[in-house]
mmCIF file of C-alpha atoms and ligand atoms in Angstrom:
data_model
loop_
_atom_site.group_PDB
_atom_site.id
_atom_site.type_symbol
_atom_site.label_atom_id
_atom_site.label_comp_id
_atom_site.label_asym_id
_atom_site.label_seq_id
_atom_site.Cartn_x
_atom_site.Cartn_y
_atom_site.Cartn_z
ATOM 1 C CA MET L 259 38.182 16.747 4.102
ATOM 2 C CA PRO L 260 40.679 17.846 6.755
ATOM 3 C CA ASP L 261 41.213 15.722 9.841
ATOM 4 C CA PRO L 262 38.545 17.073 12.229
ATOM 5 C CA THR L 263 40.909 16.752 15.189
ATOM 6 C CA ALA L 264 43.704 18.774 13.578
ATOM 7 C CA TYR L 265 43.532 22.516 13.252
ATOM 8 C CA VAL L 266 45.981 24.814 11.479
ATOM 9 C CA GLY L 267 44.734 28.345 10.891
ATOM 10 C CA ARG L 268 46.400 31.391 9.459
ATOM 11 C CA PHE L 269 46.244 35.148 9.065
ATOM 12 C CA ALA L 270 47.525 36.392 5.733
ATOM 13 C CA PRO L 271 47.740 40.187 5.508
ATOM 14 C CA SER L 272 48.861 42.145 2.459
ATOM 15 C CA PRO L 273 51.542 44.640 3.485
ATOM 16 C CA THR L 274 49.986 47.554 1.618
ATOM 17 C CA GLY L 275 49.813 49.732 4.735
ATOM 18 C CA PRO L 276 49.230 49.487 8.472
ATOM 19 C CA LEU L 277 46.730 47.012 9.872
ATOM 20 C CA HIS L 278 43.322 48.727 9.828
ATOM 21 C CA ALA L 279 40.142 48.019 11.762
ATOM 22 C CA GLY L 280 38.856 45.669 9.045
ATOM 23 C CA SER L 281 42.012 43.585 8.815
ATOM 24 C CA LEU L 282 42.201 43.470 12.625
ATOM 25 C CA VAL L 283 38.748 41.837 12.680
ATOM 26 C CA ALA L 284 39.994 39.132 10.303
ATOM 27 C CA ALA L 285 43.131 38.656 12.419
ATOM 28 C CA VAL L 286 41.154 38.434 15.670
ATOM 29 C CA ALA L 287 38.599 36.011 14.194
ATOM 30 C CA SER L 288 41.261 33.676 12.813
ATOM 31 C CA TYR L 289 43.253 33.809 16.062
ATOM 32 C CA LEU L 290 40.180 33.171 18.242
ATOM 33 C CA ASP L 291 39.073 30.262 16.074
ATOM 34 C CA ALA L 292 42.533 28.658 16.129
ATOM 35 C CA ARG L 293 42.967 29.036 19.889
ATOM 36 C CA ALA L 294 39.360 27.952 20.598
ATOM 37 C CA HIS L 295 40.208 24.700 18.802
ATOM 38 C CA GLY L 296 43.600 24.300 20.457
ATOM 39 C CA GLY L 297 45.078 24.732 17.001
ATOM 40 C CA ALA L 298 48.119 26.382 15.471
ATOM 41 C CA TRP L 299 47.961 29.919 14.081
ATOM 42 C CA LEU L 300 50.314 30.886 11.262
ATOM 43 C CA VAL L 301 51.059 34.305 9.801
ATOM 44 C CA ARG L 302 51.854 34.690 6.115
ATOM 45 C CA ILE L 303 52.693 37.999 4.479
ATOM 46 C CA GLU L 304 50.912 38.169 1.118
ATOM 47 C CA ASP L 305 53.329 40.425 -0.731
ATOM 48 C CA ILE L 306 53.045 38.605 -4.055
ATOM 49 C CA ASP L 307 51.964 41.872 -5.709
ATOM 50 C CA GLU L 308 55.289 43.563 -5.110
ATOM 51 C CA ASP L 309 54.152 46.809 -6.759
ATOM 52 C CA ARG L 310 51.523 47.309 -4.046
ATOM 53 C CA SER L 311 53.685 46.344 -1.076
ATOM 54 C CA VAL L 312 54.767 49.231 1.151
ATOM 55 C CA PRO L 313 58.291 48.846 2.580
ATOM 56 C CA GLY L 314 58.149 48.303 6.344
ATOM 57 C CA ALA L 315 54.403 47.615 6.446
ATOM 58 C CA ASP L 316 55.048 43.896 7.051
ATOM 59 C CA ARG L 317 57.199 44.614 10.129
ATOM 60 C CA ALA L 318 54.637 47.121 11.456
ATOM 61 C CA ILE L 319 51.828 44.550 11.118
ATOM 62 C CA LEU L 320 53.859 41.862 12.895
ATOM 63 C CA GLU L 321 54.825 44.219 15.734
ATOM 64 C CA LEU L 322 51.221 45.230 16.261
ATOM 65 C CA LEU L 323 50.000 41.614 16.277
ATOM 66 C CA GLN L 324 52.565 40.782 18.951
ATOM 67 C CA ALA L 325 51.721 43.882 20.978
ATOM 68 C CA LEU L 326 48.060 42.854 20.909
ATOM 69 C CA GLY L 327 48.962 39.412 22.257
ATOM 70 C CA MET L 328 48.572 37.490 19.004
ATOM 71 C CA GLN L 329 51.667 35.296 18.971
ATOM 72 C CA TRP L 330 51.966 33.124 15.883
ATOM 73 C CA ASP L 331 53.276 29.586 15.682
ATOM 74 C CA GLY L 332 56.293 28.740 13.552
ATOM 75 C CA GLU L 333 58.072 31.104 11.195
ATOM 76 C CA VAL L 334 56.353 33.912 9.327
ATOM 77 C CA VAL L 335 56.576 33.348 5.555
ATOM 78 C CA TRP L 336 56.631 35.939 2.766
ATOM 79 C CA GLN L 337 55.009 35.054 -0.561
ATOM 80 C CA SER L 338 57.635 37.053 -2.457
ATOM 81 C CA GLN L 339 60.192 34.440 -1.298
ATOM 82 C CA ARG L 340 58.134 31.445 -2.424
ATOM 83 C CA LYS L 341 58.017 31.927 -6.188
ATOM 84 C CA PRO L 342 59.588 28.516 -6.973
ATOM 85 C CA LEU L 343 56.580 26.863 -5.249
ATOM 86 C CA TYR L 344 54.152 28.771 -7.474
ATOM 87 C CA GLN L 345 56.202 27.940 -10.555
ATOM 88 C CA ALA L 346 56.173 24.238 -9.643
ATOM 89 C CA ALA L 347 52.398 24.279 -9.107
ATOM 90 C CA CYS L 348 51.924 25.976 -12.438
ATOM 91 C CA GLU L 349 53.953 23.233 -14.088
ATOM 92 C CA ARG L 350 51.732 20.602 -12.444
ATOM 93 C CA LEU L 351 48.723 22.366 -13.994
ATOM 94 C CA ALA L 352 50.266 22.198 -17.470
ATOM 95 C CA GLY L 353 47.339 20.459 -19.148
ATOM 96 C CA HIS L 354 44.879 23.001 -17.780
ATOM 97 C CA ILE L 355 46.536 26.321 -18.531
ATOM 98 C CA PHE L 356 46.963 28.398 -21.656
ATOM 99 C CA PRO L 357 48.673 31.650 -22.629
ATOM 100 C CA CYS L 358 46.326 34.584 -23.122
ATOM 101 C CA GLY L 359 47.117 37.594 -25.293
ATOM 102 C CA CYS L 360 44.088 39.687 -24.311
ATOM 103 C CA ASN L 361 44.381 43.003 -22.556
ATOM 104 C CA ARG L 362 41.895 44.372 -20.022
ATOM 105 C CA ARG L 363 40.041 46.463 -22.592
ATOM 106 C CA GLU L 364 39.503 43.499 -24.945
ATOM 107 C CA ILE L 365 38.043 41.382 -22.138
ATOM 108 C CA ALA L 366 35.805 44.241 -20.944
ATOM 109 C CA ASP L 367 34.628 44.798 -24.531
ATOM 110 C CA SER L 368 33.350 41.230 -24.747
ATOM 111 C CA ARG L 369 30.511 42.377 -22.452
ATOM 112 C CA LEU L 370 30.064 39.078 -20.666
ATOM 113 C CA GLY L 371 29.689 41.145 -17.535
ATOM 114 C CA LEU L 372 31.479 41.207 -14.249
ATOM 115 C CA ALA L 373 32.298 38.425 -11.837
ATOM 116 C CA PRO L 374 31.006 38.935 -8.267
ATOM 117 C CA ASP L 375 34.403 40.355 -7.310
ATOM 118 C CA GLY L 376 34.207 43.005 -10.025
ATOM 119 C CA SER L 377 36.643 41.447 -12.485
ATOM 120 C CA ALA L 378 35.477 41.038 -16.082
ATOM 121 C CA ILE L 379 34.383 37.520 -17.049
ATOM 122 C CA TYR L 380 36.809 36.067 -19.563
ATOM 123 C CA PRO L 381 35.135 35.139 -22.886
ATOM 124 C CA GLY L 382 37.547 32.292 -23.688
ATOM 125 C CA THR L 383 39.207 34.084 -26.605
ATOM 126 C CA CYS L 384 42.612 32.364 -26.363
ATOM 127 C CA ARG L 385 41.682 29.038 -24.783
ATOM 128 C CA ASN L 386 42.212 27.144 -28.044
ATOM 129 C CA GLY L 387 45.412 28.941 -28.965
ATOM 130 C CA LEU L 388 46.616 32.474 -29.565
ATOM 131 C CA ALA L 389 45.386 34.123 -32.743
ATOM 132 C CA PRO L 390 48.156 34.737 -35.330
ATOM 133 C CA GLY L 391 50.241 37.762 -34.452
ATOM 134 C CA ARG L 392 49.199 37.790 -30.786
ATOM 135 C CA SER L 393 51.820 37.412 -28.094
ATOM 136 C CA PRO L 394 51.168 35.894 -24.676
ATOM 137 C CA ARG L 395 50.562 38.332 -21.833
ATOM 138 C CA SER L 396 49.211 36.191 -19.007
ATOM 139 C CA LEU L 397 48.595 32.543 -18.139
ATOM 140 C CA ARG L 398 45.042 31.405 -17.461
ATOM 141 C CA VAL L 399 43.547 28.185 -16.163
ATOM 142 C CA ARG L 400 40.689 26.696 -18.153
ATOM 143 C CA VAL L 401 37.445 26.199 -16.211
ATOM 144 C CA PRO L 402 34.871 23.550 -17.195
ATOM 145 C CA ASP L 403 32.273 24.572 -19.784
ATOM 146 C CA ALA L 404 28.814 25.659 -18.648
ATOM 147 C CA GLY L 405 26.756 22.584 -17.871
ATOM 148 C CA ALA L 406 29.743 20.309 -17.186
ATOM 149 C CA GLU L 407 29.268 18.402 -13.945
ATOM 150 C CA ASN L 408 32.328 19.890 -12.220
ATOM 151 C CA GLU L 409 31.538 23.462 -13.267
ATOM 152 C CA LEU L 410 29.403 24.242 -10.210
ATOM 153 C CA ILE L 411 31.585 24.522 -7.114
ATOM 154 C CA ARG L 412 29.679 24.118 -3.841
ATOM 155 C CA PHE L 413 31.062 24.406 -0.345
ATOM 156 C CA THR L 414 29.790 25.001 3.168
ATOM 157 C CA ASP L 415 31.005 28.174 4.789
ATOM 158 C CA ARG L 416 30.781 28.119 8.593
ATOM 159 C CA TRP L 417 29.334 31.648 8.553
ATOM 160 C CA ALA L 418 27.547 32.004 5.195
ATOM 161 C CA GLY L 419 26.239 28.417 4.924
ATOM 162 C CA VAL L 420 26.101 26.577 1.598
ATOM 163 C CA VAL L 421 27.652 28.620 -1.196
ATOM 164 C CA GLY L 422 27.641 27.725 -4.892
ATOM 165 C CA GLN L 423 29.362 29.344 -7.841
ATOM 166 C CA HIS L 424 29.204 28.491 -11.544
ATOM 167 C CA LEU L 425 32.761 28.914 -12.745
ATOM 168 C CA ALA L 426 31.925 29.261 -16.442
ATOM 169 C CA SER L 427 29.371 32.055 -16.059
ATOM 170 C CA GLU L 428 30.606 33.694 -12.861
ATOM 171 C CA SER L 429 34.360 33.639 -13.397
ATOM 172 C CA GLY L 430 35.505 32.249 -16.721
ATOM 173 C CA ASP L 431 39.076 31.057 -17.271
ATOM 174 C CA PHE L 432 41.070 32.978 -14.668
ATOM 175 C CA VAL L 433 44.588 34.338 -14.454
ATOM 176 C CA LEU L 434 47.359 32.384 -12.688
ATOM 177 C CA LYS L 435 50.264 34.510 -13.884
ATOM 178 C CA ARG L 436 49.627 38.158 -14.569
ATOM 179 C CA ALA L 437 50.684 40.274 -17.515
ATOM 180 C CA ASP L 438 53.086 42.140 -15.208
ATOM 181 C CA GLY L 439 54.861 38.864 -14.435
ATOM 182 C CA PHE L 440 53.600 38.421 -10.876
ATOM 183 C CA TRP L 441 51.843 35.236 -9.789
ATOM 184 C CA ALA L 442 48.131 35.721 -9.199
ATOM 185 C CA TYR L 443 46.714 35.753 -5.688
ATOM 186 C CA GLN L 444 44.418 32.785 -6.445
ATOM 187 C CA LEU L 445 47.339 30.485 -7.218
ATOM 188 C CA ALA L 446 49.651 31.690 -4.439
ATOM 189 C CA VAL L 447 47.034 31.344 -1.711
ATOM 190 C CA VAL L 448 46.107 27.788 -2.734
ATOM 191 C CA VAL L 449 49.727 26.669 -2.992
ATOM 192 C CA ASP L 450 50.647 28.218 0.362
ATOM 193 C CA ASP L 451 47.650 26.919 2.296
ATOM 194 C CA ALA L 452 48.341 23.398 1.010
ATOM 195 C CA GLU L 453 52.098 23.571 1.589
ATOM 196 C CA GLN L 454 51.593 24.931 5.123
ATOM 197 C CA GLY L 455 48.997 22.295 6.009
ATOM 198 C CA VAL L 456 46.282 24.874 6.697
ATOM 199 C CA THR L 457 43.008 23.159 7.662
ATOM 200 C CA ASP L 458 40.911 26.226 8.465
ATOM 201 C CA ILE L 459 40.667 29.536 6.657
ATOM 202 C CA VAL L 460 39.004 32.348 8.606
ATOM 203 C CA ARG L 461 39.026 35.614 6.664
ATOM 204 C CA GLY L 462 36.871 38.514 5.492
ATOM 205 C CA ALA L 463 33.781 37.967 3.354
ATOM 206 C CA ASP L 464 35.323 40.067 0.578
ATOM 207 C CA LEU L 465 37.139 36.828 -0.305
ATOM 208 C CA LEU L 466 34.012 34.643 -0.352
ATOM 209 C CA ASP L 467 33.725 35.077 -4.135
ATOM 210 C CA SER L 468 37.317 33.896 -4.633
ATOM 211 C CA THR L 469 36.739 30.664 -2.748
ATOM 212 C CA ALA L 470 35.187 28.670 -5.607
ATOM 213 C CA ARG L 471 38.180 29.415 -7.851
ATOM 214 C CA GLN L 472 40.525 28.382 -5.062
ATOM 215 C CA ILE L 473 38.640 25.118 -4.509
ATOM 216 C CA TYR L 474 38.815 24.447 -8.247
ATOM 217 C CA LEU L 475 42.613 24.886 -8.154
ATOM 218 C CA GLN L 476 42.833 22.638 -5.060
ATOM 219 C CA ARG L 477 41.039 19.903 -7.002
ATOM 220 C CA LEU L 478 43.274 20.287 -10.051
ATOM 221 C CA LEU L 479 46.368 20.152 -7.825
ATOM 222 C CA GLY L 480 45.018 17.237 -5.772
ATOM 223 C CA VAL L 481 45.368 19.013 -2.415
ATOM 224 C CA PRO L 482 42.785 19.064 0.412
ATOM 225 C CA THR L 483 40.105 21.727 0.619
ATOM 226 C CA PRO L 484 40.210 23.458 4.009
ATOM 227 C CA ARG L 485 37.182 24.456 6.056
ATOM 228 C CA TYR L 486 36.106 28.083 5.486
ATOM 229 C CA LEU L 487 34.644 30.769 7.697
ATOM 230 C CA HIS L 488 34.152 34.189 6.119
ATOM 231 C CA VAL L 489 33.421 36.887 8.685
ATOM 232 C CA PRO L 490 31.490 40.017 7.651
ATOM 233 C CA VAL L 491 33.471 42.904 6.233
ATOM 234 C CA VAL L 492 33.724 46.027 8.381
ATOM 235 C CA ARG L 493 32.156 49.012 6.624
ATOM 236 C CA ASN L 494 32.092 52.700 7.440
ATOM 237 C CA ALA L 495 28.900 54.712 8.042
ATOM 238 C CA ASP L 496 28.452 55.097 4.269
ATOM 239 C CA GLY L 497 28.587 51.336 3.769
ATOM 240 C CA GLU L 498 32.023 51.376 2.182
ATOM 241 C CA LYS L 499 34.669 48.788 2.937
ATOM 242 C CA LEU L 500 37.360 50.239 5.180
ATOM 243 C CA SER L 501 40.695 51.089 3.647
ATOM 244 C CA LYS L 502 43.983 51.944 5.279
ATOM 245 C CA GLN L 503 42.871 55.598 5.035
ATOM 246 C CA THR L 504 39.362 55.227 6.492
ATOM 247 C CA GLY L 505 39.915 52.396 8.950
ATOM 248 C CA ALA L 506 43.142 53.440 10.616
ATOM 249 C CA LEU L 507 43.564 51.967 14.083
ATOM 250 C CA ALA L 508 44.219 54.395 16.926
ATOM 251 C CA THR L 509 46.639 51.930 18.479
ATOM 252 C CA ARG L 510 50.376 51.498 18.315
ATOM 253 C CA PRO L 511 52.610 48.891 19.949
ATOM 254 C CA GLY L 512 53.061 49.881 23.582
ATOM 255 C CA ASP L 513 49.691 51.600 23.980
ATOM 256 C CA GLU L 514 47.928 48.903 26.010
ATOM 257 C CA ALA L 515 44.679 50.814 26.618
ATOM 258 C CA ALA L 516 44.206 51.655 22.939
ATOM 259 C CA GLY L 517 45.099 48.068 22.032
ATOM 260 C CA VAL L 518 42.460 46.664 24.370
ATOM 261 C CA ALA L 519 39.900 49.124 22.974
ATOM 262 C CA ALA L 520 40.683 48.002 19.407
ATOM 263 C CA LEU L 521 40.355 44.331 20.406
ATOM 264 C CA LEU L 522 37.036 44.985 22.159
ATOM 265 C CA ASP L 523 35.740 46.782 19.040
ATOM 266 C CA ALA L 524 36.686 43.747 16.959
ATOM 267 C CA ALA L 525 35.019 41.370 19.425
ATOM 268 C CA ARG L 526 31.821 43.440 19.420
ATOM 269 C CA PHE L 527 31.790 43.383 15.626
ATOM 270 C CA LEU L 528 32.225 39.596 15.684
ATOM 271 C CA GLY L 529 29.204 39.099 17.900
ATOM 272 C CA LEU L 530 30.935 38.858 21.277
ATOM 273 C CA PRO L 531 29.484 42.041 22.838
ATOM 274 C CA SER L 532 29.813 41.020 26.475
ATOM 275 C CA THR L 533 33.607 40.584 26.379
ATOM 276 C CA ARG L 534 35.230 42.692 29.111
ATOM 277 C CA ALA L 535 38.959 43.266 29.635
ATOM 278 C CA ASP L 536 41.486 45.792 30.924
ATOM 279 C CA THR L 537 44.575 44.165 29.395
ATOM 280 C CA THR L 538 45.306 42.404 26.128
ATOM 281 C CA ALA L 539 46.031 39.170 28.032
ATOM 282 C CA GLY L 540 42.717 39.531 29.858
ATOM 283 C CA PHE L 541 40.969 40.099 26.545
ATOM 284 C CA TRP L 542 42.115 36.742 25.143
ATOM 285 C CA GLN L 543 41.272 34.959 28.402
ATOM 286 C CA ALA L 544 37.698 36.206 28.063
ATOM 287 C CA ALA L 545 37.271 36.133 24.291
ATOM 288 C CA ILE L 546 38.617 32.646 23.492
ATOM 289 C CA PRO L 547 35.985 30.772 25.572
ATOM 290 C CA ALA L 548 33.290 33.185 24.351
ATOM 291 C CA TRP L 549 34.217 32.392 20.754
ATOM 292 C CA ALA L 550 34.407 28.678 21.529
ATOM 293 C CA SER L 551 30.879 28.567 22.907
ATOM 294 C CA ARG L 552 29.494 30.574 19.995
ATOM 295 C CA TYR L 553 31.422 29.431 16.898
ATOM 296 C CA ALA L 554 33.576 26.450 17.731
ATOM 297 C CA ARG L 555 31.557 23.714 16.025
ATOM 298 C CA LEU L 556 33.289 22.669 12.799
ATOM 299 C CA ARG L 557 30.673 21.979 10.136
HETATM 300 ZN ZN1 ZN K 614 42.911 35.871 -24.155
#
């Protein structure tokens, strides 16, 4: 359990395009929660999937955050520069990981169904060793068998309440190092949050289903589990999650009025409808106490 008097939060965008309305909501929520608790707010660029990163998108995100008055504490870190940390964590997990030779099609063909996040549930094919003639493609971490006492991961989310996930039936052994050689998001995020001393994770509810796997890795690595708050995901009129195409922000650094409008939209979405402001500084002056009175209680 984190020290209840300490608070280190973070915003961790993927630089796959400009900040959109959905990612701005996550940024605003994490910033409000950190400042409402007098805590630190870190920014980490999650560019571990280097094939999806768009050159310059990281700088554009950082410039917009600053223009909107969200000043981070400490140095920004880039996951692509932290690979030795992920390698070291993987070595610490040695007794729990195994090479997997399966491709996507073979796992889908096992028909165990899909995990809540849409990935196919791994049937355990290679957990006791690669079949003769197979070569390793990825590295997976073994999860406890169905019915084992540590197989059900339960945690309290400050927004969603008590959440439980059975790792064996809802995830299966999951990937830590991908077939394309990149470290998996689940490992990188756990290693970084622990190494950066993050106590509070405020992010979009699209990551709620990943949380149990991350808590499992925290336990295997012997690092603390942070508090979690998953805010609702912004959807368009058709109920689809916003993308960089559909959720583009009409604001650019230097356009104060559009910036304030984008912040007020985010605040309204987060349940702070009476926030009023004409400037970005005025927005934070109004929104931080509003957030504090509504959401500040930890647990
Ligand atoms: Zn396999």
